[in-house]
């Protein structure tokens, strides 16, 4: 086509909803995003490598807790949402959101393979007049240094016939108050034209859009948000260790500090840092700053402290049993709750897995219960199946509350247990000589 004003053309197609929207990666970020744009009236094509996910979506079944099958069914019926494993679909798409995983390797350096593979496929099927937005959490500079060259090597020009942005995903699975539609959406482009098109795009389906001046700003926003949490959790974990040595109730300290109506935000100590965001994302930043010769010391220190918490808990269990003249070796220790945080079923990076592994290394006989997690596999260990909590409490020498799921019979647990180590203040308000608190 002659020198088209693609910005104008795409803006019009986005505003009249005729733009064909694509989402690469149909997980807890991509599927809700695809559903929001389908609900806004766009025809959306989801692209995922896993055939079973594609089949479930095309049969109107949701596998994501925040999306109901009832919500998806009409979108399938009306043809506003479909899924495929074939990247050739990109040829027909006007916009593409990349929502693929960005895991860290064991060596704490970023695994960019999912982003690279997706960009390779998109580049192979690209055409003039595309808006591409990377949403996967990554180090500042990824969009400019890695994605842009891959998408322009075929001759497209950013800001003219290719519009490239970064927009951090802020999905909080299971959050009853904030879902994709009403979580403010930050977006920054390679050029001002890219940013404005990205902002126009999100404004069609999401409640609030926050344009920023570049992709690096948008990438850094996400890392600040999650590094802020990780470091503050590290701070209160260190405070918990200090209070333990000084015989001060750290939970009472934090609750009283939280009475300050300004300039304070409570975080709580725990058995360690789990999940696929908070323990991971800050290391994207520290990896990148290291390349620039800057040591991200806060991140490294907080990572160390948070990583020590499982060991701190295991020592606490051993000392508590010792105070009851019981060696850890040979004692039955029951773990109550293994998900990485309350009321979810996700065990990724869960400190419970480390605690079970460490207790096993010291000879404890282990069982666990978790209403949301029927079975787990400990690294290099046999799979474990959940047992009934109160049955285990009857025989365990020590019960360790690692995840404080709601609706658990904590009062009865204390009455029947011989000894309880509470790492989450789940027994707040219950006093008993049997309770040892973090
Ligand atoms: N944790 C503590 N003490 C705290 C808070 C959390 O030990 O005071 C632990 C949790 O038990 C868990 C880990 O830290 O093991 C992470 O907990 P999280 O509450 O940060 O939950 P995540 O990992 O699900 O974080 C997500 C993030 N959302 C996105 O990245 C889009 C985070 O930015 C949200 O703030 C968080 O959800 C949330 O608030 O629920």
Coordinates of N, CA and C in Angstrom, one line a residue, residues 100-117 134 136-139 142 146 280 283-284 287:
X100 N 3.1 -13.9 27.8 CA 3.7 -15.2 28.0 C 4.6 -15.2 29.3
X101 N 4.9 -16.3 29.8 CA 5.7 -16.3 31.1 C 7.1 -15.8 30.9
X102 N 7.6 -15.2 32.0 CA 9.0 -14.8 32.0 C 9.6 -15.4 33.3
X103 N 9.9 -16.7 33.4 CA 10.5 -17.2 34.6 C 11.9 -16.8 34.8
X104 N 12.4 -17.0 36.0 CA 13.8 -16.9 36.3 C 14.4 -18.2 36.3
X105 N 15.7 -18.3 35.8 CA 16.4 -19.6 35.9 C 16.9 -19.8 37.3
X106 N 17.4 -21.0 37.7 CA 17.9 -21.2 39.0 C 19.0 -20.2 39.4
X107 N 19.7 -19.8 38.3 CA 20.9 -18.9 38.5 C 20.4 -17.4 38.6
X108 N 19.0 -17.3 38.8 CA 18.4 -16.0 38.9 C 18.6 -15.0 37.7
X109 N 18.9 -15.6 36.6 CA 18.9 -14.7 35.4 C 17.6 -15.1 34.6
X110 N 17.1 -14.0 33.8 CA 15.8 -14.2 33.2 C 15.8 -15.2 32.1
X111 N 14.7 -15.9 32.0 CA 14.5 -16.9 30.9 C 13.6 -16.1 29.9
X112 N 14.2 -15.6 28.8 CA 13.4 -14.8 27.8 C 12.9 -15.6 26.7
X113 N 13.0 -17.0 26.8 CA 12.7 -17.8 25.6 C 11.3 -17.7 25.2
X114 N 10.3 -17.5 26.1 CA 8.9 -17.5 25.7 C 8.7 -16.2 24.9
X115 N 9.3 -15.1 25.4 CA 9.1 -13.8 24.6 C 9.7 -13.9 23.3
X116 N 11.0 -14.5 23.2 CA 11.7 -14.6 21.9 C 10.9 -15.5 21.0
X117 N 10.5 -16.6 21.4 CA 9.7 -17.5 20.5 C 8.4 -16.8 20.0
X134 N 3.7 -5.7 24.6 CA 4.3 -6.8 25.5 C 3.8 -6.5 26.9
X136 N 4.3 -9.2 29.4 CA 5.1 -10.1 30.3 C 6.1 -9.3 31.2
X137 N 6.1 -9.6 32.5 CA 7.0 -8.8 33.4 C 8.5 -9.1 32.9
X138 N 9.3 -8.0 32.8 CA 10.7 -8.2 32.3 C 11.5 -7.1 32.7
X139 N 12.8 -7.1 32.4 CA 13.8 -6.1 32.8 C 13.6 -4.9 31.9
X142 N 13.8 -4.4 27.7 CA 13.5 -5.6 26.9 C 12.7 -5.2 25.6
X146 N 15.1 -6.0 22.7 CA 15.0 -7.4 22.3 C 13.8 -7.5 21.3
X280 N 10.2 -13.3 42.3 CA 10.9 -13.4 41.0 C 11.2 -12.0 40.4
X283 N 14.3 -9.7 40.7 CA 15.6 -10.2 40.2 C 15.8 -9.9 38.7
X284 N 14.7 -9.5 38.1 CA 14.8 -9.0 36.7 C 15.6 -7.6 36.8
X287 N 19.2 -8.1 38.0 CA 20.0 -8.7 36.9 C 20.4 -7.6 35.9

